Amino acid sequence: MADLCDDDLWRLYQQGDTQAFEVLFCRHYAAVYHHARTMLSRPDLAEEVLQETFLAIARHADSYQPRGNGRGDGSSGASRAFRGWILKITRNQCLNRLAARKAQQTALTLTGLQWAEPESSDPQPSEVAERNEDLAWLEQAIVALPVDQREALSLLIHEQMTYPQIAELLELPLGTVKTLIHRAKARLADHWQKTPQEHRP
Amino acid sequence: MTCPLTPPVTSEDWSAWLANDLPEPRRRELADHLPNCPACQSVVAALRHVDHALPSLRPHPVPSDVLMRLRQSLASATTPQRWPEILTLDEVAQLLQLTDHELGEVLEDLPAFELAGQIRVRYARLLAWIEQRERDYTRHRAVARAGLSHAWLKSESA
């Protein structure tokens, strides 16, 4: 079953095969978590989004229609369309949370109080060091990027999406996607230039 | 050290140049400028370093306890229930996991219609209704949280 493409697995799941769902879950959970973590910069919220995304797709088996004639697209493994669909659900879950966070910030601002980000914000320094010591500077600089730049860059790097694929997922014009990515890289390069020599890997 | 051009070439321009995303006249203009500008050479070197480093970044790993919790909650949800397009009230109660009494409390809000004297609900409209309630609840919770934080901070400062 592991060599079936996503669309074929989804078709099996629609017919009640829960093992097919398990294979799909194993194939995509890491990408969903990473995307949520990239957008929200909070491990606790990323966990919530991971859970709600998979619960949403499990409960709405009819909301994705596999392509083709029932034999998938002839390829095995992950399909771009299916991954795009899951990431779109993930993204919507993240946007809901970001909107809720903004509403809280606005409510506090109206009362003259200052917003304090919960303590669990990314990056956890020990975790960064553990994962990628030489790249800690880069991870920290990415977290400081605006969320739209961070998201576009992550899709380019981790999902290896093309500009048109990113534009489709984010529902943005192609030129805007290019601008987001180049703006993000420019800020990262700026951060690198400002990093004192002794703190560079 | 700054680029002497007016306006100066930005890091964003150089990123687009490196990715071959600039139209031809501009691309050539920047290529001609680069050998004569130490400031821009430094920016391009930094951008090349970033381009080189980015693919080495590993995705955030999913903690094993998170994965375990998720598998447990998915186990009960992964048997797709095949619902008809038009639901009876009994089916609505089953889908929403409500008792008859609880169903009676939300009956007025349901996107229902009458057919041959019987109340029916279209499955797709019920899903949209659930999603709307989820959105309302999230918004309500956010406002409530903000209110609580405010009250707590007020009591702290008092």
mmCIF file of C-alpha atoms in Angstrom:
data_model
loop_
_atom_site.group_PDB
_atom_site.id
_atom_site.type_symbol
_atom_site.label_atom_id
_atom_site.label_comp_id
_atom_site.label_asym_id
_atom_site.label_seq_id
_atom_site.Cartn_x
_atom_site.Cartn_y
_atom_site.Cartn_z
ATOM 1 C CA MET A 1 0.000 0.000 0.000
ATOM 2 C CA ALA A 2 2.911 2.349 0.718
ATOM 3 C CA ASP A 3 3.747 2.586 -2.979
ATOM 4 C CA LEU A 4 0.270 3.809 -3.974
ATOM 5 C CA CYS A 5 -0.094 7.471 -4.872
ATOM 6 C CA ASP A 6 -2.017 9.832 -2.589
ATOM 7 C CA ASP A 7 -5.090 9.943 -4.806
ATOM 8 C CA ASP A 8 -5.393 6.161 -4.872
ATOM 9 C CA LEU A 9 -4.977 6.024 -1.097
ATOM 10 C CA TRP A 10 -7.621 8.681 -0.648
ATOM 11 C CA ARG A 11 -9.998 6.732 -2.882
ATOM 12 C CA LEU A 12 -9.446 3.687 -0.682
ATOM 13 C CA TYR A 13 -10.061 5.764 2.413
ATOM 14 C CA GLN A 14 -13.292 7.075 0.932
ATOM 15 C CA GLN A 15 -14.340 3.449 0.578
ATOM 16 C CA GLY A 16 -13.638 2.909 4.276
ATOM 17 C CA ASP A 17 -10.020 1.687 4.286
ATOM 18 C CA THR A 18 -8.514 3.205 7.431
ATOM 19 C CA GLN A 19 -5.062 1.766 6.666
ATOM 20 C CA ALA A 20 -4.947 3.989 3.608
ATOM 21 C CA PHE A 21 -5.528 6.986 5.865
ATOM 22 C CA GLU A 22 -2.670 5.864 8.085
ATOM 23 C CA VAL A 23 -0.310 5.790 5.096
ATOM 24 C CA LEU A 24 -1.449 9.272 4.058
ATOM 25 C CA PHE A 25 -0.988 10.490 7.607
ATOM 26 C CA CYS A 26 2.568 9.145 7.765
ATOM 27 C CA ARG A 27 3.337 10.779 4.433
ATOM 28 C CA HIS A 28 2.098 14.262 5.291
ATOM 29 C CA TYR A 29 2.028 14.890 9.046
ATOM 30 C CA ALA A 30 5.569 16.272 9.188
ATOM 31 C CA ALA A 31 4.851 18.817 6.444
ATOM 32 C CA VAL A 32 1.634 19.932 8.150
ATOM 33 C CA TYR A 33 3.368 20.384 11.495
ATOM 34 C CA HIS A 34 6.296 22.212 9.963
ATOM 35 C CA HIS A 35 4.053 24.544 8.007
ATOM 36 C CA ALA A 36 1.955 25.330 11.081
ATOM 37 C CA ARG A 37 5.058 25.899 13.155
ATOM 38 C CA THR A 38 6.513 28.160 10.466
ATOM 39 C CA MET A 39 3.369 30.268 10.323
ATOM 40 C CA LEU A 40 2.552 30.418 14.027
ATOM 41 C CA SER A 41 6.022 30.196 15.622
ATOM 42 C CA ARG A 42 4.416 28.361 18.525
ATOM 43 C CA PRO A 43 4.828 24.593 19.082
ATOM 44 C CA ASP A 44 1.621 24.366 21.127
ATOM 45 C CA LEU A 45 -0.481 26.000 18.409
ATOM 46 C CA ALA A 46 1.253 23.937 15.722
ATOM 47 C CA GLU A 47 0.182 20.811 17.592
ATOM 48 C CA GLU A 48 -3.413 22.044 17.666
ATOM 49 C CA VAL A 49 -3.332 22.763 13.951
ATOM 50 C CA LEU A 50 -1.781 19.374 13.169
ATOM 51 C CA GLN A 51 -4.567 17.650 15.052
ATOM 52 C CA GLU A 52 -7.388 19.736 13.635
ATOM 53 C CA THR A 53 -6.127 19.467 10.072
ATOM 54 C CA PHE A 54 -6.105 15.680 10.119
ATOM 55 C CA LEU A 55 -9.386 15.483 11.990
ATOM 56 C CA ALA A 56 -10.923 17.819 9.408
ATOM 57 C CA ILE A 57 -9.797 15.729 6.465
ATOM 58 C CA ALA A 58 -10.770 12.487 8.199
ATOM 59 C CA ARG A 59 -14.285 13.803 8.780
ATOM 60 C CA HIS A 60 -14.762 15.315 5.350
ATOM 61 C CA ALA A 61 -13.775 12.425 3.150
ATOM 62 C CA ASP A 62 -15.793 13.868 0.252
ATOM 63 C CA SER A 63 -14.171 17.288 0.228
ATOM 64 C CA TYR A 64 -11.180 16.180 -1.852
ATOM 65 C CA GLN A 65 -11.886 14.581 -5.196
ATOM 66 C CA PRO A 66 -9.015 12.457 -6.467
ATOM 67 C CA ARG A 67 -8.047 13.116 -10.053
ATOM 68 C CA GLY A 68 -7.887 10.675 -12.933
ATOM 69 C CA ASN A 69 -9.655 7.429 -13.650
ATOM 70 C CA GLY A 70 -9.285 5.635 -10.388
ATOM 71 C CA ARG A 71 -5.701 4.644 -11.022
ATOM 72 C CA GLY A 72 -4.170 7.855 -9.758
ATOM 73 C CA ASP A 73 -1.758 9.753 -11.953
ATOM 74 C CA GLY A 74 0.345 6.714 -12.662
ATOM 75 C CA SER A 75 2.963 7.762 -10.116
ATOM 76 C CA SER A 76 3.588 6.460 -6.659
ATOM 77 C CA GLY A 77 4.125 8.478 -3.490
ATOM 78 C CA ALA A 78 2.957 11.951 -2.584
ATOM 79 C CA SER A 79 0.946 13.943 -5.104
ATOM 80 C CA ARG A 80 1.311 17.698 -5.445
ATOM 81 C CA ALA A 81 -2.466 18.246 -5.603
ATOM 82 C CA PHE A 82 -3.168 16.288 -2.433
ATOM 83 C CA ARG A 83 -0.303 17.931 -0.540
ATOM 84 C CA GLY A 84 -1.545 21.326 -1.746
ATOM 85 C CA TRP A 85 -5.040 20.527 -0.459
ATOM 86 C CA ILE A 86 -3.765 19.515 2.985
ATOM 87 C CA LEU A 87 -1.490 22.539 3.218
ATOM 88 C CA LYS A 88 -4.382 24.798 2.274
ATOM 89 C CA ILE A 89 -6.429 23.390 5.180
ATOM 90 C CA THR A 90 -3.398 23.795 7.458
ATOM 91 C CA ARG A 91 -2.978 27.361 6.293
ATOM 92 C CA ASN A 92 -6.626 28.225 6.954
ATOM 93 C CA GLN A 93 -6.364 26.791 10.455
ATOM 94 C CA CYS A 94 -3.245 28.917 11.026
ATOM 95 C CA LEU A 95 -4.877 32.056 9.629
ATOM 96 C CA ASN A 96 -7.831 31.563 12.002
ATOM 97 C CA ARG A 97 -5.438 31.429 14.924
ATOM 98 C CA LEU A 98 -3.454 34.421 13.733
ATOM 99 C CA ALA A 99 -6.730 36.356 13.392
ATOM 100 C CA ALA A 100 -7.732 35.323 16.917
ATOM 101 C CA ARG A 101 -4.331 36.437 18.210
ATOM 102 C CA LYS A 102 -4.720 39.751 16.429
ATOM 103 C CA ALA A 103 -8.191 40.199 17.934
ATOM 104 C CA GLN A 104 -6.697 39.641 21.388
ATOM 105 C CA GLN A 105 -3.937 42.137 20.682
ATOM 106 C CA THR A 106 -6.468 44.698 19.455
ATOM 107 C CA ALA A 107 -8.685 44.171 22.478
ATOM 108 C CA LEU A 108 -5.726 44.720 24.779
ATOM 109 C CA THR A 109 -4.520 47.750 22.855
ATOM 110 C CA LEU A 110 -7.972 49.301 23.171
ATOM 111 C CA THR A 111 -7.692 48.943 26.920
ATOM 112 C CA GLY A 112 -4.259 50.595 26.878
ATOM 113 C CA LEU A 113 -2.432 47.410 27.840
ATOM 114 C CA GLN A 114 0.511 45.811 26.112
ATOM 115 C CA TRP A 115 0.424 42.447 24.386
ATOM 116 C CA ALA A 116 2.834 39.872 25.766
ATOM 117 C CA GLU A 117 3.576 36.863 23.572
ATOM 118 C CA PRO A 118 3.251 33.578 25.501
ATOM 119 C CA GLU A 119 6.523 32.101 26.604
ATOM 120 C CA SER A 120 6.474 29.163 24.241
ATOM 121 C CA SER A 121 7.331 31.245 21.158
ATOM 122 C CA ASP A 122 9.903 29.980 18.679
ATOM 123 C CA PRO A 123 12.738 29.373 18.613
ATOM 124 C CA GLN A 124 13.498 27.398 21.743
ATOM 125 C CA PRO A 125 17.247 28.098 21.918
ATOM 126 C CA SER A 126 18.226 24.662 23.205
ATOM 127 C CA GLU A 127 16.154 23.015 20.520
ATOM 128 C CA VAL A 128 17.694 25.105 17.764
ATOM 129 C CA ALA A 129 21.167 24.295 18.988
ATOM 130 C CA GLU A 130 20.343 20.620 19.147
ATOM 131 C CA ARG A 131 18.930 20.513 15.650
ATOM 132 C CA ASN A 132 21.262 22.668 13.690
ATOM 133 C CA GLU A 133 23.983 24.477 15.537
ATOM 134 C CA ASP A 134 25.578 26.045 12.470
ATOM 135 C CA LEU A 135 22.258 27.329 11.227
ATOM 136 C CA ALA A 136 20.924 28.777 14.482
ATOM 137 C CA TRP A 137 21.509 32.316 13.186
ATOM 138 C CA LEU A 138 19.405 31.526 10.120
ATOM 139 C CA GLU A 139 16.543 29.972 12.095
ATOM 140 C CA GLN A 140 16.417 32.979 14.374
ATOM 141 C CA ALA A 141 16.431 35.356 11.422
ATOM 142 C CA ILE A 142 13.608 33.417 9.748
ATOM 143 C CA VAL A 143 11.452 33.608 12.874
ATOM 144 C CA ALA A 144 11.873 37.388 12.792
ATOM 145 C CA LEU A 145 10.487 37.616 9.231
ATOM 146 C CA PRO A 146 6.881 38.704 8.654
ATOM 147 C CA VAL A 147 4.599 35.676 8.475
ATOM 148 C CA ASP A 148 3.825 35.994 4.746
ATOM 149 C CA GLN A 149 7.535 36.058 3.834
ATOM 150 C CA ARG A 150 8.256 33.176 6.182
ATOM 151 C CA GLU A 151 5.487 31.110 4.686
ATOM 152 C CA ALA A 152 6.445 31.709 1.055
ATOM 153 C CA LEU A 153 10.101 30.965 1.783
ATOM 154 C CA SER A 154 9.247 27.767 3.629
ATOM 155 C CA LEU A 155 7.138 26.508 0.723
ATOM 156 C CA LEU A 156 10.047 27.204 -1.616
ATOM 157 C CA ILE A 157 12.684 25.573 0.557
ATOM 158 C CA HIS A 158 10.940 22.749 2.379
ATOM 159 C CA GLU A 159 8.150 21.897 -0.040
ATOM 160 C CA GLN A 160 10.329 22.652 -3.059
ATOM 161 C CA MET A 161 7.372 24.321 -4.709
ATOM 162 C CA THR A 162 7.745 26.465 -7.804
ATOM 163 C CA TYR A 163 6.663 30.113 -7.785
ATOM 164 C CA PRO A 164 3.393 29.311 -9.638
ATOM 165 C CA GLN A 165 2.591 26.507 -7.166
ATOM 166 C CA ILE A 166 3.208 28.844 -4.232
ATOM 167 C CA ALA A 167 1.080 31.520 -5.878
ATOM 168 C CA GLU A 168 -1.769 29.046 -6.293
ATOM 169 C CA LEU A 169 -1.605 27.843 -2.693
ATOM 170 C CA LEU A 170 -1.359 31.327 -1.215
ATOM 171 C CA GLU A 171 -3.872 32.737 -3.712
ATOM 172 C CA LEU A 172 -1.482 35.555 -4.611
ATOM 173 C CA PRO A 173 -0.255 36.937 -7.933
ATOM 174 C CA LEU A 174 3.021 35.433 -9.140
ATOM 175 C CA GLY A 175 4.829 38.787 -8.872
ATOM 176 C CA THR A 176 3.794 39.136 -5.221
ATOM 177 C CA VAL A 177 5.193 35.701 -4.416
ATOM 178 C CA LYS A 178 8.534 36.595 -6.022
ATOM 179 C CA THR A 179 8.609 39.857 -4.079
ATOM 180 C CA LEU A 180 7.894 38.058 -0.792
ATOM 181 C CA ILE A 181 10.687 35.578 -1.379
ATOM 182 C CA HIS A 182 13.285 38.114 -2.482
ATOM 183 C CA ARG A 183 12.341 40.420 0.366
ATOM 184 C CA ALA A 184 12.761 37.525 2.795
ATOM 185 C CA LYS A 185 16.160 36.558 1.385
ATOM 186 C CA ALA A 186 17.278 40.195 1.434
ATOM 187 C CA ARG A 187 16.413 40.423 5.130
ATOM 188 C CA LEU A 188 18.227 37.186 5.881
ATOM 189 C CA ALA A 189 21.309 38.422 4.000
ATOM 190 C CA ASP A 190 21.110 41.684 5.909
ATOM 191 C CA HIS A 191 20.964 39.737 9.169
ATOM 192 C CA TRP A 192 24.016 37.701 8.076
ATOM 193 C CA GLN A 193 25.981 40.850 7.250
ATOM 194 C CA LYS A 194 25.144 42.317 10.655
ATOM 195 C CA THR A 195 26.047 39.138 12.544
ATOM 196 C CA PRO A 196 29.435 39.759 14.190
ATOM 197 C CA GLN A 197 32.208 37.628 12.708
ATOM 198 C CA GLU A 198 32.783 35.785 15.984
ATOM 199 C CA HIS A 199 29.132 34.642 16.087
ATOM 200 C CA ARG A 200 29.174 33.239 12.567
ATOM 201 C CA PRO A 201 29.566 29.489 12.193
ATOM 202 C CA MET B 1 29.977 51.041 2.656
ATOM 203 C CA THR B 2 26.961 51.865 0.504
ATOM 204 C CA CYS B 3 26.119 51.491 -3.164
ATOM 205 C CA PRO B 4 26.860 54.825 -4.915
ATOM 206 C CA LEU B 5 24.048 54.472 -7.485
ATOM 207 C CA THR B 6 20.974 56.696 -7.182
ATOM 208 C CA PRO B 7 18.771 55.058 -6.139
ATOM 209 C CA PRO B 8 21.083 52.390 -4.712
ATOM 210 C CA VAL B 9 20.604 48.782 -5.818
ATOM 211 C CA THR B 10 18.753 46.997 -2.997
ATOM 212 C CA SER B 11 19.379 43.556 -1.540
ATOM 213 C CA GLU B 12 15.957 42.598 -2.885
ATOM 214 C CA ASP B 13 17.102 43.547 -6.410
ATOM 215 C CA TRP B 14 20.202 41.430 -6.015
ATOM 216 C CA SER B 15 18.169 38.457 -4.767
ATOM 217 C CA ALA B 16 15.976 38.737 -7.868
ATOM 218 C CA TRP B 17 19.113 39.082 -10.001
ATOM 219 C CA LEU B 18 20.630 35.917 -8.527
ATOM 220 C CA ALA B 19 17.391 34.015 -9.151
ATOM 221 C CA ASN B 20 17.249 35.298 -12.725
ATOM 222 C CA ASP B 21 13.927 36.999 -11.975
ATOM 223 C CA LEU B 22 14.776 40.400 -13.461
ATOM 224 C CA PRO B 23 13.825 41.554 -16.957
ATOM 225 C CA GLU B 24 16.732 41.784 -19.414
ATOM 226 C CA PRO B 25 17.695 45.502 -19.418
ATOM 227 C CA ARG B 26 17.768 45.587 -15.611
ATOM 228 C CA ARG B 27 19.597 42.274 -15.361
ATOM 229 C CA ARG B 28 22.394 43.516 -17.633
ATOM 230 C CA GLU B 29 22.543 46.854 -15.810
ATOM 231 C CA LEU B 30 23.144 45.078 -12.504
ATOM 232 C CA ALA B 31 25.664 42.669 -14.035
ATOM 233 C CA ASP B 32 27.665 45.635 -15.335
ATOM 234 C CA HIS B 33 27.458 47.432 -12.002
ATOM 235 C CA LEU B 34 28.538 44.565 -9.756
ATOM 236 C CA PRO B 35 32.284 44.379 -10.568
ATOM 237 C CA ASN B 36 32.678 48.084 -9.698
ATOM 238 C CA CYS B 37 30.756 48.176 -6.405
ATOM 239 C CA PRO B 38 32.256 46.610 -3.250
ATOM 240 C CA ALA B 39 29.042 47.321 -1.300
ATOM 241 C CA CYS B 40 26.932 45.332 -3.753
ATOM 242 C CA GLN B 41 29.563 42.569 -3.925
ATOM 243 C CA SER B 42 29.213 42.196 -0.176
ATOM 244 C CA VAL B 43 25.410 41.987 -0.451
ATOM 245 C CA VAL B 44 25.640 39.392 -3.229
ATOM 246 C CA ALA B 45 28.114 37.348 -1.166
ATOM 247 C CA ALA B 46 25.689 37.414 1.789
ATOM 248 C CA LEU B 47 22.769 36.425 -0.445
ATOM 249 C CA ARG B 48 24.802 33.558 -1.906
ATOM 250 C CA HIS B 49 25.583 32.433 1.630
ATOM 251 C CA VAL B 50 21.855 32.509 2.483
ATOM 252 C CA ASP B 51 20.967 30.609 -0.702
ATOM 253 C CA HIS B 52 23.582 28.037 0.175
ATOM 254 C CA ALA B 53 22.442 27.691 3.805
ATOM 255 C CA LEU B 54 18.661 27.589 3.306
ATOM 256 C CA PRO B 55 18.440 24.066 1.815
ATOM 257 C CA SER B 56 20.368 22.723 4.816
ATOM 258 C CA LEU B 57 17.624 23.804 7.218
ATOM 259 C CA ARG B 58 15.739 20.823 8.511
ATOM 260 C CA PRO B 59 12.003 21.028 9.104
ATOM 261 C CA HIS B 60 10.741 21.285 12.673
ATOM 262 C CA PRO B 61 10.435 17.708 13.943
ATOM 263 C CA VAL B 62 7.107 16.574 15.408
ATOM 264 C CA PRO B 63 7.608 15.686 19.087
ATOM 265 C CA SER B 64 6.862 12.001 19.711
ATOM 266 C CA ASP B 65 4.317 12.727 22.474
ATOM 267 C CA VAL B 66 2.408 14.973 20.056
ATOM 268 C CA LEU B 67 2.365 12.212 17.484
ATOM 269 C CA MET B 68 1.080 9.701 20.004
ATOM 270 C CA ARG B 69 -1.748 11.985 21.141
ATOM 271 C CA LEU B 70 -2.698 12.673 17.552
ATOM 272 C CA ARG B 71 -2.833 8.999 16.593
ATOM 273 C CA GLN B 72 -5.184 8.354 19.508
ATOM 274 C CA SER B 73 -7.630 11.063 18.530
ATOM 275 C CA LEU B 74 -7.471 10.107 14.861
ATOM 276 C CA ALA B 75 -8.195 6.463 15.565
ATOM 277 C CA SER B 76 -11.814 7.253 16.385
ATOM 278 C CA ALA B 77 -12.264 9.666 13.518
ATOM 279 C CA THR B 78 -10.861 7.755 10.573
ATOM 280 C CA THR B 79 -13.829 5.601 9.771
ATOM 281 C CA PRO B 80 -15.594 7.692 7.182
ATOM 282 C CA GLN B 81 -19.309 7.796 7.860
ATOM 283 C CA ARG B 82 -21.316 7.873 4.658
ATOM 284 C CA TRP B 83 -24.133 10.330 5.246
ATOM 285 C CA PRO B 84 -27.023 10.774 2.805
ATOM 286 C CA GLU B 85 -27.448 14.120 1.084
ATOM 287 C CA ILE B 86 -30.679 14.769 3.014
ATOM 288 C CA LEU B 87 -30.676 13.920 6.728
ATOM 289 C CA THR B 88 -33.494 13.083 9.100
ATOM 290 C CA LEU B 89 -33.419 14.630 12.568
ATOM 291 C CA ASP B 90 -32.314 11.292 14.016
ATOM 292 C CA GLU B 91 -29.345 11.308 11.653
ATOM 293 C CA VAL B 92 -28.559 14.927 12.548
ATOM 294 C CA ALA B 93 -28.561 13.987 16.240
ATOM 295 C CA GLN B 94 -26.285 11.031 15.528
ATOM 296 C CA LEU B 95 -23.895 13.114 13.437
ATOM 297 C CA LEU B 96 -23.721 15.904 16.014
ATOM 298 C CA GLN B 97 -23.662 13.400 18.892
ATOM 299 C CA LEU B 98 -26.614 15.087 20.588
ATOM 300 C CA THR B 99 -29.384 13.695 22.737
ATOM 301 C CA ASP B 100 -32.998 14.367 21.649
ATOM 302 C CA HIS B 101 -33.227 17.052 24.306
ATOM 303 C CA GLU B 102 -30.012 18.749 23.153
ATOM 304 C CA LEU B 103 -31.160 18.558 19.559
ATOM 305 C CA GLY B 104 -34.383 20.314 20.570
ATOM 306 C CA GLU B 105 -32.313 23.186 21.950
ATOM 307 C CA VAL B 106 -30.533 23.849 18.642
ATOM 308 C CA LEU B 107 -33.415 22.914 16.344
ATOM 309 C CA GLU B 108 -34.396 26.510 15.662
ATOM 310 C CA ASP B 109 -30.873 27.384 14.504
ATOM 311 C CA LEU B 110 -30.465 24.389 12.210
ATOM 312 C CA PRO B 111 -30.541 25.024 8.437
ATOM 313 C CA ALA B 112 -33.620 22.765 8.158
ATOM 314 C CA PHE B 113 -36.556 22.551 5.767
ATOM 315 C CA GLU B 114 -39.906 20.765 5.741
ATOM 316 C CA LEU B 115 -40.653 17.952 3.371
ATOM 317 C CA ALA B 116 -44.002 16.134 3.451
ATOM 318 C CA GLY B 117 -44.511 17.295 7.020
ATOM 319 C CA GLN B 118 -41.097 16.047 8.157
ATOM 320 C CA ILE B 119 -38.112 18.179 9.115
ATOM 321 C CA ARG B 120 -35.037 17.466 7.013
ATOM 322 C CA VAL B 121 -31.531 18.960 6.844
ATOM 323 C CA ARG B 122 -29.254 19.039 3.836
ATOM 324 C CA TYR B 123 -25.899 17.453 4.765
ATOM 325 C CA ALA B 124 -23.771 20.085 2.968
ATOM 326 C CA ARG B 125 -25.643 22.955 4.654
ATOM 327 C CA LEU B 126 -25.236 21.300 8.031
ATOM 328 C CA LEU B 127 -21.442 21.147 7.523
ATOM 329 C CA ALA B 128 -21.400 24.838 6.576
ATOM 330 C CA TRP B 129 -23.481 25.603 9.683
ATOM 331 C CA ILE B 130 -21.024 23.684 11.875
ATOM 332 C CA GLU B 131 -18.090 25.572 10.372
ATOM 333 C CA GLN B 132 -19.820 28.899 11.001
ATOM 334 C CA ARG B 133 -20.389 27.924 14.636
ATOM 335 C CA GLU B 134 -16.711 26.961 14.927
ATOM 336 C CA ARG B 135 -15.691 30.372 13.619
ATOM 337 C CA ASP B 136 -18.110 32.148 15.975
ATOM 338 C CA TYR B 137 -16.827 30.120 18.896
ATOM 339 C CA THR B 138 -13.152 30.851 18.086
ATOM 340 C CA ARG B 139 -13.897 34.562 17.867
ATOM 341 C CA HIS B 140 -15.918 34.484 21.082
ATOM 342 C CA ARG B 141 -13.135 32.614 22.884
ATOM 343 C CA ALA B 142 -10.501 35.095 21.686
ATOM 344 C CA VAL B 143 -12.531 38.032 22.958
ATOM 345 C CA ALA B 144 -13.226 36.232 26.241
ATOM 346 C CA ARG B 145 -9.493 35.472 26.688
ATOM 347 C CA ALA B 146 -8.601 39.079 26.053
ATOM 348 C CA GLY B 147 -11.219 40.173 28.576
ATOM 349 C CA LEU B 148 -9.888 37.750 31.158
ATOM 350 C CA SER B 149 -6.287 38.932 30.638
ATOM 351 C CA HIS B 150 -7.469 42.471 31.062
ATOM 352 C CA ALA B 151 -9.350 41.686 34.260
ATOM 353 C CA TRP B 152 -6.375 39.765 35.642
ATOM 354 C CA LEU B 153 -3.928 42.548 34.844
ATOM 355 C CA LYS B 154 -6.260 45.071 36.410
ATOM 356 C CA SER B 155 -6.486 43.030 39.603
ATOM 357 C CA GLU B 156 -2.676 42.631 39.633
ATOM 358 C CA SER B 157 -2.075 46.331 39.279
ATOM 359 C CA ALA B 158 -4.682 47.096 41.959
#
